[in-house]
């Protein structure tokens, strides 16, 4: 899950697995696989970093974290 901010300042948590597309219109718009859209304050780059971190933390990108939070290659 990633935490984002709506344009009105309210924070919410989104399951990043369901993100299909992230665009700037110029506001950052996130489209989910079900077609629902969210407009957020974070930049496209910030959303991508949050998603990448989320996937790394659940070991989808092939790296796992050690106890200190550093990436460790699989053996």
N, CA, C and O atoms as a Maestro MAE file, in Angstrom:
{
 s_m_m2io_version
 :::
 2.0.0
}

f_m_ct {
 s_m_title
 :::
 protein
 m_atom[300] {
  # First column is atom index #
  i_m_mmod_type
  r_m_x_coord
  r_m_y_coord
  r_m_z_coord
  i_m_residue_number
  s_m_chain_name
  s_m_pdb_residue_name
  s_m_pdb_atom_name
  i_m_atomic_number
  :::
  1 25 0.842 -1.171 0.000 1 A "UNK " " N  " 7
  2 3 0.000 0.000 0.000 1 A "UNK " " CA " 6
  3 2 0.895 1.246 0.000 1 A "UNK " " C  " 6
  4 15 1.972 1.251 0.597 1 A "UNK " " O  " 8
  5 25 0.433 2.292 -0.676 2 A "UNK " " N  " 7
  6 3 1.159 3.560 -0.688 2 A "UNK " " CA " 6
  7 2 0.224 4.654 -0.188 2 A "UNK " " C  " 6
  8 15 -0.985 4.597 -0.410 2 A "UNK " " O  " 8
  9 25 0.785 5.640 0.483 3 A "UNK " " N  " 7
  10 3 0.000 6.751 1.018 3 A "UNK " " CA " 6
  11 2 0.194 7.963 0.116 3 A "UNK " " C  " 6
  12 15 1.320 8.351 -0.196 3 A "UNK " " O  " 8
  13 25 -0.926 8.554 -0.296 4 A "UNK " " N  " 7
  14 3 -0.926 9.683 -1.213 4 A "UNK " " CA " 6
  15 2 -1.792 10.805 -0.649 4 A "UNK " " C  " 6
  16 15 -2.466 10.627 0.366 4 A "UNK " " O  " 8
  17 25 -1.771 11.965 -1.312 5 A "UNK " " N  " 7
  18 3 -2.520 13.133 -0.867 5 A "UNK " " CA " 6
  19 2 -3.429 13.616 -1.992 5 A "UNK " " C  " 6
  20 15 -2.968 13.890 -3.100 5 A "UNK " " O  " 8
  21 25 -4.729 13.717 -1.697 6 A "UNK " " N  " 7
  22 3 -5.666 14.286 -2.662 6 A "UNK " " CA " 6
  23 2 -5.401 15.780 -2.788 6 A "UNK " " C  " 6
  24 15 -4.704 16.355 -1.951 6 A "UNK " " O  " 8
  25 25 -5.942 16.410 -3.812 7 A "UNK " " N  " 7
  26 3 -5.727 17.841 -4.016 7 A "UNK " " CA " 6
  27 2 -6.264 18.668 -2.859 7 A "UNK " " C  " 6
  28 15 -5.772 19.767 -2.607 7 A "UNK " " O  " 8
  29 25 -7.288 18.145 -2.136 8 A "UNK " " N  " 7
  30 3 -7.856 18.879 -0.997 8 A "UNK " " CA " 6
  31 2 -7.047 18.693 0.284 8 A "UNK " " C  " 6
  32 15 -7.430 19.206 1.336 8 A "UNK " " O  " 8
  33 25 -5.928 17.963 0.208 9 A "UNK " " N  " 7
  34 3 -5.051 17.765 1.362 9 A "UNK " " CA " 6
  35 2 -5.323 16.510 2.160 9 A "UNK " " C  " 6
  36 15 -4.549 16.187 3.062 9 A "UNK " " O  " 8
  37 25 -6.402 15.780 1.863 10 A "UNK " " N  " 7
  38 3 -6.703 14.552 2.599 10 A "UNK " " CA " 6
  39 2 -5.779 13.430 2.152 10 A "UNK " " C  " 6
  40 15 -5.585 13.207 0.956 10 A "UNK " " O  " 8
  41 25 -5.211 12.727 3.126 11 A "UNK " " N  " 7
  42 3 -4.314 11.594 2.868 11 A "UNK " " CA " 6
  43 2 -5.163 10.332 2.738 11 A "UNK " " C  " 6
  44 15 -6.193 10.192 3.397 11 A "UNK " " O  " 8
  45 25 -4.715 9.413 1.876 12 A "UNK " " N  " 7
  46 3 -5.380 8.126 1.722 12 A "UNK " " CA " 6
  47 2 -4.351 7.083 1.326 12 A "UNK " " C  " 6
  48 15 -3.254 7.407 0.872 12 A "UNK " " O  " 8
  49 25 -4.723 5.844 1.503 13 A "UNK " " N  " 7
  50 3 -3.831 4.732 1.180 13 A "UNK " " CA " 6
  51 2 -4.409 3.967 -0.006 13 A "UNK " " C  " 6
  52 15 -5.608 3.692 -0.065 13 A "UNK " " O  " 8
  53 25 -3.540 3.635 -0.935 14 A "UNK " " N  " 7
  54 3 -3.954 2.980 -2.168 14 A "UNK " " CA " 6
  55 2 -3.141 1.703 -2.358 14 A "UNK " " C  " 6
  56 15 -1.931 1.689 -2.131 14 A "UNK " " O  " 8
  57 25 -3.803 0.646 -2.770 15 A "UNK " " N  " 7
  58 3 -3.109 -0.599 -3.066 15 A "UNK " " CA " 6
  59 2 -2.440 -0.446 -4.429 15 A "UNK " " C  " 6
  60 15 -3.121 -0.422 -5.455 15 A "UNK " " O  " 8
  61 25 -1.123 -0.344 -4.446 16 A "UNK " " N  " 7
  62 3 -0.360 -0.068 -5.663 16 A "UNK " " CA " 6
  63 2 -0.462 -1.189 -6.693 16 A "UNK " " C  " 6
  64 15 -0.158 -0.968 -7.866 16 A "UNK " " O  " 8
  65 25 -0.873 -2.357 -6.294 17 A "UNK " " N  " 7
  66 3 -0.997 -3.475 -7.234 17 A "UNK " " CA " 6
  67 2 -2.030 -3.160 -8.312 17 A "UNK " " C  " 6
  68 15 -1.928 -3.662 -9.432 17 A "UNK " " O  " 8
  69 25 -3.026 -2.332 -7.985 18 A "UNK " " N  " 7
  70 3 -4.107 -2.044 -8.924 18 A "UNK " " CA " 6
  71 2 -3.855 -0.827 -9.807 18 A "UNK " " C  " 6
  72 15 -4.736 -0.429 -10.569 18 A "UNK " " O  " 8
  73 25 -2.663 -0.225 -9.718 19 A "UNK " " N  " 7
  74 3 -2.360 0.931 -10.564 19 A "UNK " " CA " 6
  75 2 -2.046 0.448 -11.980 19 A "UNK " " C  " 6
  76 15 -1.181 -0.401 -12.194 19 A "UNK " " O  " 8
  77 25 -2.775 1.017 -12.933 20 A "UNK " " N  " 7
  78 3 -2.540 0.693 -14.336 20 A "UNK " " CA " 6
  79 2 -1.741 1.788 -15.030 20 A "UNK " " C  " 6
  80 15 -0.915 1.512 -15.900 20 A "UNK " " O  " 8
  81 25 -2.001 3.053 -14.629 21 A "UNK " " N  " 7
  82 3 -1.393 4.171 -15.343 21 A "UNK " " CA " 6
  83 2 -1.245 5.368 -14.414 21 A "UNK " " C  " 6
  84 15 -2.094 5.611 -13.557 21 A "UNK " " O  " 8
  85 25 -0.150 6.117 -14.595 22 A "UNK " " N  " 7
  86 3 0.075 7.365 -13.859 22 A "UNK " " CA " 6
  87 2 0.428 8.424 -14.894 22 A "UNK " " C  " 6
  88 15 1.368 8.259 -15.671 22 A "UNK " " O  " 8
  89 25 -0.348 9.529 -14.896 23 A "UNK " " N  " 7
  90 3 -0.152 10.584 -15.883 23 A "UNK " " CA " 6
  91 2 -0.197 11.948 -15.214 23 A "UNK " " C  " 6
  92 15 -0.670 12.080 -14.085 23 A "UNK " " O  " 8
  93 25 0.297 12.960 -15.914 24 A "UNK " " N  " 7
  94 3 0.183 14.345 -15.458 24 A "UNK " " CA " 6
  95 2 -0.706 15.091 -16.443 24 A "UNK " " C  " 6
  96 15 -0.430 15.100 -17.642 24 A "UNK " " O  " 8
  97 25 -1.788 15.728 -15.940 25 A "UNK " " N  " 7
  98 3 -2.770 16.398 -16.810 25 A "UNK " " CA " 6
  99 2 -2.944 17.882 -16.579 25 A "UNK " " C  " 6
  100 15 -3.913 18.310 -17.205 25 A "UNK " " O  " 8
  101 25 -2.338 18.753 -15.909 26 A "UNK " " N  " 7
  102 3 -1.007 18.663 -15.329 26 A "UNK " " CA " 6
  103 2 -0.985 18.025 -13.948 26 A "UNK " " C  " 6
  104 15 0.079 17.622 -13.478 26 A "UNK " " O  " 8
  105 25 -2.162 17.921 -13.271 27 A "UNK " " N  " 7
  106 3 -2.161 17.243 -11.970 27 A "UNK " " CA " 6
  107 2 -1.926 15.757 -12.186 27 A "UNK " " C  " 6
  108 15 -2.332 15.199 -13.206 27 A "UNK " " O  " 8
  109 25 -1.274 15.120 -11.229 28 A "UNK " " N  " 7
  110 3 -0.982 13.692 -11.344 28 A "UNK " " CA " 6
  111 2 -2.273 12.911 -11.189 28 A "UNK " " C  " 6
  112 15 -2.967 13.024 -10.178 28 A "UNK " " O  " 8
  113 25 -2.585 12.119 -12.205 29 A "UNK " " N  " 7
  114 3 -3.798 11.307 -12.216 29 A "UNK " " CA " 6
  115 2 -3.407 9.842 -12.272 29 A "UNK " " C  " 6
  116 15 -2.647 9.420 -13.143 29 A "UNK " " O  " 8
  117 25 -3.938 9.068 -11.327 30 A "UNK " " N  " 7
  118 3 -3.663 7.634 -11.243 30 A "UNK " " CA " 6
  119 2 -4.919 6.902 -11.700 30 A "UNK " " C  " 6
  120 15 -6.009 7.138 -11.181 30 A "UNK " " O  " 8
  121 25 -4.757 6.012 -12.675 31 A "UNK " " N  " 7
  122 3 -5.874 5.198 -13.147 31 A "UNK " " CA " 6
  123 2 -5.651 3.777 -12.673 31 A "UNK " " C  " 6
  124 15 -4.575 3.210 -12.861 31 A "UNK " " O  " 8
  125 25 -6.685 3.198 -12.049 32 A "UNK " " N  " 7
  126 3 -6.607 1.820 -11.566 32 A "UNK " " CA " 6
  127 2 -7.091 0.858 -12.642 32 A "UNK " " C  " 6
  128 15 -7.676 1.274 -13.643 32 A "UNK " " O  " 8
  129 25 -6.847 -0.412 -12.433 33 A "UNK " " N  " 7
  130 3 -7.240 -1.432 -13.401 33 A "UNK " " CA " 6
  131 2 -8.749 -1.494 -13.593 33 A "UNK " " C  " 6
  132 15 -9.214 -1.974 -14.627 33 A "UNK " " O  " 8
  133 25 -9.531 -1.015 -12.614 34 A "UNK " " N  " 7
  134 3 -10.987 -1.017 -12.740 34 A "UNK " " CA " 6
  135 2 -11.520 0.273 -13.365 34 A "UNK " " C  " 6
  136 15 -12.734 0.446 -13.479 34 A "UNK " " O  " 8
  137 25 -10.613 1.193 -13.777 35 A "UNK " " N  " 7
  138 3 -11.007 2.431 -14.418 35 A "UNK " " CA " 6
  139 2 -11.168 3.616 -13.481 35 A "UNK " " C  " 6
  140 15 -11.284 4.754 -13.936 35 A "UNK " " O  " 8
  141 25 -11.177 3.364 -12.180 36 A "UNK " " N  " 7
  142 3 -11.308 4.458 -11.213 36 A "UNK " " CA " 6
  143 2 -10.055 5.330 -11.265 36 A "UNK " " C  " 6
  144 15 -8.940 4.836 -11.434 36 A "UNK " " O  " 8
  145 25 -10.267 6.653 -11.113 37 A "UNK " " N  " 7
  146 3 -9.146 7.596 -11.183 37 A "UNK " " CA " 6
  147 2 -9.013 8.373 -9.887 37 A "UNK " " C  " 6
  148 15 -10.005 8.689 -9.231 37 A "UNK " " O  " 8
  149 25 -7.760 8.680 -9.526 38 A "UNK " " N  " 7
  150 3 -7.441 9.499 -8.372 38 A "UNK " " CA " 6
  151 2 -6.512 10.612 -8.832 38 A "UNK " " C  " 6
  152 15 -5.540 10.360 -9.543 38 A "UNK " " O  " 8
  153 25 -6.808 11.843 -8.426 39 A "UNK " " N  " 7
  154 3 -5.930 12.975 -8.709 39 A "UNK " " CA " 6
  155 2 -5.224 13.311 -7.401 39 A "UNK " " C  " 6
  156 15 -5.866 13.520 -6.372 39 A "UNK " " O  " 8
  157 25 -3.888 13.360 -7.456 40 A "UNK " " N  " 7
  158 3 -3.095 13.516 -6.230 40 A "UNK " " CA " 6
  159 2 -2.110 14.670 -6.357 40 A "UNK " " C  " 6
  160 15 -1.799 15.128 -7.457 40 A "UNK " " O  " 8
  161 25 -1.623 15.130 -5.201 41 A "UNK " " N  " 7
  162 3 -0.642 16.225 -5.146 41 A "UNK " " CA " 6
  163 2 0.756 15.783 -5.534 41 A "UNK " " C  " 6
  164 15 1.534 16.579 -6.059 41 A "UNK " " O  " 8
  165 25 1.086 14.521 -5.283 42 A "UNK " " N  " 7
  166 3 2.431 14.019 -5.562 42 A "UNK " " CA " 6
  167 2 2.708 14.054 -7.069 42 A "UNK " " C  " 6
  168 15 1.790 13.921 -7.879 42 A "UNK " " O  " 8
  169 25 3.968 14.233 -7.430 43 A "UNK " " N  " 7
  170 3 4.357 14.215 -8.841 43 A "UNK " " CA " 6
  171 2 4.339 12.779 -9.360 43 A "UNK " " C  " 6
  172 15 4.306 11.824 -8.585 43 A "UNK " " O  " 8
  173 25 4.361 12.647 -10.683 44 A "UNK " " N  " 7
  174 3 4.433 11.322 -11.298 44 A "UNK " " CA " 6
  175 2 5.674 10.595 -10.793 44 A "UNK " " C  " 6
  176 15 5.618 9.406 -10.478 44 A "UNK " " O  " 8
  177 25 6.786 11.307 -10.717 45 A "UNK " " N  " 7
  178 3 8.037 10.692 -10.259 45 A "UNK " " CA " 6
  179 2 7.924 10.206 -8.813 45 A "UNK " " C  " 6
  180 15 8.404 9.121 -8.483 45 A "UNK " " O  " 8
  181 25 7.293 11.003 -7.954 46 A "UNK " " N  " 7
  182 3 7.119 10.595 -6.555 46 A "UNK " " CA " 6
  183 2 6.235 9.359 -6.455 46 A "UNK " " C  " 6
  184 15 6.521 8.455 -5.670 46 A "UNK " " O  " 8
  185 25 5.167 9.313 -7.242 47 A "UNK " " N  " 7
  186 3 4.289 8.135 -7.231 47 A "UNK " " CA " 6
  187 2 5.062 6.912 -7.694 47 A "UNK " " C  " 6
  188 15 4.933 5.839 -7.104 47 A "UNK " " O  " 8
  189 25 5.861 7.058 -8.741 48 A "UNK " " N  " 7
  190 3 6.639 5.926 -9.239 48 A "UNK " " CA " 6
  191 2 7.631 5.418 -8.193 48 A "UNK " " C  " 6
  192 15 7.824 4.210 -8.062 48 A "UNK " " O  " 8
  193 25 8.259 6.328 -7.450 49 A "UNK " " N  " 7
  194 3 9.174 5.913 -6.381 49 A "UNK " " CA " 6
  195 2 8.429 5.175 -5.273 49 A "UNK " " C  " 6
  196 15 8.919 4.170 -4.757 49 A "UNK " " O  " 8
  197 25 7.256 5.666 -4.909 50 A "UNK " " N  " 7
  198 3 6.451 4.987 -3.879 50 A "UNK " " CA " 6
  199 2 6.052 3.588 -4.338 50 A "UNK " " C  " 6
  200 15 6.104 2.635 -3.560 50 A "UNK " " O  " 8
  201 25 5.657 3.470 -5.595 51 A "UNK " " N  " 7
  202 3 5.265 2.160 -6.139 51 A "UNK " " CA " 6
  203 2 6.463 1.219 -6.182 51 A "UNK " " C  " 6
  204 15 6.353 0.052 -5.807 51 A "UNK " " O  " 8
  205 25 7.606 1.724 -6.638 52 A "UNK " " N  " 7
  206 3 8.811 0.887 -6.685 52 A "UNK " " CA " 6
  207 2 9.189 0.400 -5.292 52 A "UNK " " C  " 6
  208 15 9.514 -0.773 -5.109 52 A "UNK " " O  " 8
  209 25 9.150 1.291 -4.315 53 A "UNK " " N  " 7
  210 3 9.462 0.909 -2.934 53 A "UNK " " CA " 6
  211 2 8.482 -0.151 -2.433 53 A "UNK " " C  " 6
  212 15 8.879 -1.121 -1.787 53 A "UNK " " O  " 8
  213 25 7.198 0.046 -2.737 54 A "UNK " " N  " 7
  214 3 6.174 -0.929 -2.347 54 A "UNK " " CA " 6
  215 2 6.501 -2.306 -2.930 54 A "UNK " " C  " 6
  216 15 6.502 -3.303 -2.208 54 A "UNK " " O  " 8
  217 25 6.778 -2.361 -4.231 55 A "UNK " " N  " 7
  218 3 7.085 -3.643 -4.867 55 A "UNK " " CA " 6
  219 2 8.363 -4.261 -4.326 55 A "UNK " " C  " 6
  220 15 8.438 -5.482 -4.182 55 A "UNK " " O  " 8
  221 25 9.361 -3.459 -4.025 56 A "UNK " " N  " 7
  222 3 10.587 -3.994 -3.422 56 A "UNK " " CA " 6
  223 2 10.296 -4.586 -2.037 56 A "UNK " " C  " 6
  224 15 10.816 -5.643 -1.681 56 A "UNK " " O  " 8
  225 25 9.461 -3.888 -1.268 57 A "UNK " " N  " 7
  226 3 9.151 -4.356 0.083 57 A "UNK " " CA " 6
  227 2 8.373 -5.661 0.092 57 A "UNK " " C  " 6
  228 15 8.456 -6.422 1.057 57 A "UNK " " O  " 8
  229 25 7.624 -5.930 -0.960 58 A "UNK " " N  " 7
  230 3 6.907 -7.211 -1.015 58 A "UNK " " CA " 6
  231 2 7.650 -8.212 -1.900 58 A "UNK " " C  " 6
  232 15 7.108 -9.255 -2.266 58 A "UNK " " O  " 8
  233 25 8.906 -7.877 -2.241 59 A "UNK " " N  " 7
  234 3 9.822 -8.753 -2.982 59 A "UNK " " CA " 6
  235 2 9.319 -9.129 -4.371 59 A "UNK " " C  " 6
  236 15 9.552 -10.247 -4.829 59 A "UNK " " O  " 8
  237 25 8.637 -8.215 -5.043 60 A "UNK " " N  " 7
  238 3 8.185 -8.469 -6.398 60 A "UNK " " CA " 6
  239 2 9.259 -8.108 -7.411 60 A "UNK " " C  " 6
  240 15 9.292 -8.684 -8.499 60 A "UNK " " O  " 8
  241 25 10.140 -7.169 -7.080 61 A "UNK " " N  " 7
  242 3 11.175 -6.741 -8.019 61 A "UNK " " CA " 6
  243 2 12.466 -7.532 -7.891 61 A "UNK " " C  " 6
  244 15 13.492 -7.127 -8.438 61 A "UNK " " O  " 8
  245 25 12.436 -8.646 -7.184 62 A "UNK " " N  " 7
  246 3 13.599 -9.511 -7.132 62 A "UNK " " CA " 6
  247 2 14.625 -9.145 -6.073 62 A "UNK " " C  " 6
  248 15 15.658 -9.805 -5.965 62 A "UNK " " O  " 8
  249 25 14.366 -8.124 -5.304 63 A "UNK " " N  " 7
  250 3 15.268 -7.767 -4.211 63 A "UNK " " CA " 6
  251 2 14.513 -7.893 -2.901 63 A "UNK " " C  " 6
  252 15 13.319 -7.606 -2.828 63 A "UNK " " O  " 8
  253 25 15.206 -8.315 -1.894 64 A "UNK " " N  " 7
  254 3 14.599 -8.343 -0.568 64 A "UNK " " CA " 6
  255 2 15.371 -7.398 0.329 64 A "UNK " " C  " 6
  256 15 16.467 -6.966 -0.025 64 A "UNK " " O  " 8
  257 25 14.822 -7.075 1.472 65 A "UNK " " N  " 7
  258 3 15.450 -6.146 2.403 65 A "UNK " " CA " 6
  259 2 16.035 -6.905 3.578 65 A "UNK " " C  " 6
  260 15 15.455 -7.884 4.049 65 A "UNK " " O  " 8
  261 25 17.198 -6.444 4.053 66 A "UNK " " N  " 7
  262 3 17.748 -7.022 5.266 66 A "UNK " " CA " 6
  263 2 17.147 -6.297 6.469 66 A "UNK " " C  " 6
  264 15 16.283 -5.436 6.302 66 A "UNK " " O  " 8
  265 25 17.590 -6.630 7.662 67 A "UNK " " N  " 7
  266 3 17.029 -6.062 8.883 67 A "UNK " " CA " 6
  267 2 17.196 -4.547 8.966 67 A "UNK " " C  " 6
  268 15 16.401 -3.870 9.618 67 A "UNK " " O  " 8
  269 25 18.233 -4.012 8.306 68 A "UNK " " N  " 7
  270 3 18.475 -2.568 8.330 68 A "UNK " " CA " 6
  271 2 17.755 -1.844 7.200 68 A "UNK " " C  " 6
  272 15 17.838 -0.619 7.105 68 A "UNK " " O  " 8
  273 25 17.051 -2.579 6.343 69 A "UNK " " N  " 7
  274 3 16.317 -1.961 5.249 69 A "UNK " " CA " 6
  275 2 17.104 -1.825 3.968 69 A "UNK " " C  " 6
  276 15 16.639 -1.176 3.031 69 A "UNK " " O  " 8
  277 25 18.301 -2.427 3.895 70 A "UNK " " N  " 7
  278 3 19.111 -2.357 2.684 70 A "UNK " " CA " 6
  279 2 18.721 -3.481 1.731 70 A "UNK " " C  " 6
  280 15 18.337 -4.569 2.161 70 A "UNK " " O  " 8
  281 25 18.826 -3.204 0.420 71 A "UNK " " N  " 7
  282 3 18.532 -4.238 -0.573 71 A "UNK " " CA " 6
  283 2 19.571 -5.347 -0.509 71 A "UNK " " C  " 6
  284 15 20.763 -5.090 -0.346 71 A "UNK " " O  " 8
  285 25 19.106 -6.577 -0.638 72 A "UNK " " N  " 7
  286 3 19.990 -7.742 -0.639 72 A "UNK " " CA " 6
  287 2 19.618 -8.568 -1.853 72 A "UNK " " C  " 6
  288 15 18.443 -8.875 -2.054 72 A "UNK " " O  " 8
  289 25 20.611 -8.939 -2.676 73 A "UNK " " N  " 7
  290 3 20.326 -9.772 -3.840 73 A "UNK " " CA " 6
  291 2 19.980 -11.178 -3.394 73 A "UNK " " C  " 6
  292 15 20.501 -11.689 -2.402 73 A "UNK " " O  " 8
  293 25 19.071 -11.796 -4.168 74 A "UNK " " N  " 7
  294 3 18.696 -13.181 -3.886 74 A "UNK " " CA " 6
  295 2 19.832 -14.113 -4.274 74 A "UNK " " C  " 6
  296 15 20.583 -13.837 -5.210 74 A "UNK " " O  " 8
  297 25 19.950 -15.199 -3.561 75 A "UNK " " N  " 7
  298 3 21.023 -16.162 -3.856 75 A "UNK " " CA " 6
  299 2 20.447 -17.482 -4.260 75 A "UNK " " C  " 6
  300 15 21.192 -18.419 -4.547 75 A "UNK " " O  " 8
  :::
 }
 m_bond[299] {
  # First column is bond index #
  i_m_from
  i_m_to
  i_m_order
  :::
  1 1 2 1
  2 2 3 1
  3 3 4 2
  4 3 5 1
  5 5 6 1
  6 6 7 1
  7 7 8 2
  8 7 9 1
  9 9 10 1
  10 10 11 1
  11 11 12 2
  12 11 13 1
  13 13 14 1
  14 14 15 1
  15 15 16 2
  16 15 17 1
  17 17 18 1
  18 18 19 1
  19 19 20 2
  20 19 21 1
  21 21 22 1
  22 22 23 1
  23 23 24 2
  24 23 25 1
  25 25 26 1
  26 26 27 1
  27 27 28 2
  28 27 29 1
  29 29 30 1
  30 30 31 1
  31 31 32 2
  32 31 33 1
  33 33 34 1
  34 34 35 1
  35 35 36 2
  36 35 37 1
  37 37 38 1
  38 38 39 1
  39 39 40 2
  40 39 41 1
  41 41 42 1
  42 42 43 1
  43 43 44 2
  44 43 45 1
  45 45 46 1
  46 46 47 1
  47 47 48 2
  48 47 49 1
  49 49 50 1
  50 50 51 1
  51 51 52 2
  52 51 53 1
  53 53 54 1
  54 54 55 1
  55 55 56 2
  56 55 57 1
  57 57 58 1
  58 58 59 1
  59 59 60 2
  60 59 61 1
  61 61 62 1
  62 62 63 1
  63 63 64 2
  64 63 65 1
  65 65 66 1
  66 66 67 1
  67 67 68 2
  68 67 69 1
  69 69 70 1
  70 70 71 1
  71 71 72 2
  72 71 73 1
  73 73 74 1
  74 74 75 1
  75 75 76 2
  76 75 77 1
  77 77 78 1
  78 78 79 1
  79 79 80 2
  80 79 81 1
  81 81 82 1
  82 82 83 1
  83 83 84 2
  84 83 85 1
  85 85 86 1
  86 86 87 1
  87 87 88 2
  88 87 89 1
  89 89 90 1
  90 90 91 1
  91 91 92 2
  92 91 93 1
  93 93 94 1
  94 94 95 1
  95 95 96 2
  96 95 97 1
  97 97 98 1
  98 98 99 1
  99 99 100 2
  100 99 101 1
  101 101 102 1
  102 102 103 1
  103 103 104 2
  104 103 105 1
  105 105 106 1
  106 106 107 1
  107 107 108 2
  108 107 109 1
  109 109 110 1
  110 110 111 1
  111 111 112 2
  112 111 113 1
  113 113 114 1
  114 114 115 1
  115 115 116 2
  116 115 117 1
  117 117 118 1
  118 118 119 1
  119 119 120 2
  120 119 121 1
  121 121 122 1
  122 122 123 1
  123 123 124 2
  124 123 125 1
  125 125 126 1
  126 126 127 1
  127 127 128 2
  128 127 129 1
  129 129 130 1
  130 130 131 1
  131 131 132 2
  132 131 133 1
  133 133 134 1
  134 134 135 1
  135 135 136 2
  136 135 137 1
  137 137 138 1
  138 138 139 1
  139 139 140 2
  140 139 141 1
  141 141 142 1
  142 142 143 1
  143 143 144 2
  144 143 145 1
  145 145 146 1
  146 146 147 1
  147 147 148 2
  148 147 149 1
  149 149 150 1
  150 150 151 1
  151 151 152 2
  152 151 153 1
  153 153 154 1
  154 154 155 1
  155 155 156 2
  156 155 157 1
  157 157 158 1
  158 158 159 1
  159 159 160 2
  160 159 161 1
  161 161 162 1
  162 162 163 1
  163 163 164 2
  164 163 165 1
  165 165 166 1
  166 166 167 1
  167 167 168 2
  168 167 169 1
  169 169 170 1
  170 170 171 1
  171 171 172 2
  172 171 173 1
  173 173 174 1
  174 174 175 1
  175 175 176 2
  176 175 177 1
  177 177 178 1
  178 178 179 1
  179 179 180 2
  180 179 181 1
  181 181 182 1
  182 182 183 1
  183 183 184 2
  184 183 185 1
  185 185 186 1
  186 186 187 1
  187 187 188 2
  188 187 189 1
  189 189 190 1
  190 190 191 1
  191 191 192 2
  192 191 193 1
  193 193 194 1
  194 194 195 1
  195 195 196 2
  196 195 197 1
  197 197 198 1
  198 198 199 1
  199 199 200 2
  200 199 201 1
  201 201 202 1
  202 202 203 1
  203 203 204 2
  204 203 205 1
  205 205 206 1
  206 206 207 1
  207 207 208 2
  208 207 209 1
  209 209 210 1
  210 210 211 1
  211 211 212 2
  212 211 213 1
  213 213 214 1
  214 214 215 1
  215 215 216 2
  216 215 217 1
  217 217 218 1
  218 218 219 1
  219 219 220 2
  220 219 221 1
  221 221 222 1
  222 222 223 1
  223 223 224 2
  224 223 225 1
  225 225 226 1
  226 226 227 1
  227 227 228 2
  228 227 229 1
  229 229 230 1
  230 230 231 1
  231 231 232 2
  232 231 233 1
  233 233 234 1
  234 234 235 1
  235 235 236 2
  236 235 237 1
  237 237 238 1
  238 238 239 1
  239 239 240 2
  240 239 241 1
  241 241 242 1
  242 242 243 1
  243 243 244 2
  244 243 245 1
  245 245 246 1
  246 246 247 1
  247 247 248 2
  248 247 249 1
  249 249 250 1
  250 250 251 1
  251 251 252 2
  252 251 253 1
  253 253 254 1
  254 254 255 1
  255 255 256 2
  256 255 257 1
  257 257 258 1
  258 258 259 1
  259 259 260 2
  260 259 261 1
  261 261 262 1
  262 262 263 1
  263 263 264 2
  264 263 265 1
  265 265 266 1
  266 266 267 1
  267 267 268 2
  268 267 269 1
  269 269 270 1
  270 270 271 1
  271 271 272 2
  272 271 273 1
  273 273 274 1
  274 274 275 1
  275 275 276 2
  276 275 277 1
  277 277 278 1
  278 278 279 1
  279 279 280 2
  280 279 281 1
  281 281 282 1
  282 282 283 1
  283 283 284 2
  284 283 285 1
  285 285 286 1
  286 286 287 1
  287 287 288 2
  288 287 289 1
  289 289 290 1
  290 290 291 1
  291 291 292 2
  292 291 293 1
  293 293 294 1
  294 294 295 1
  295 295 296 2
  296 295 297 1
  297 297 298 1
  298 298 299 1
  299 299 300 2
  :::
 }
}
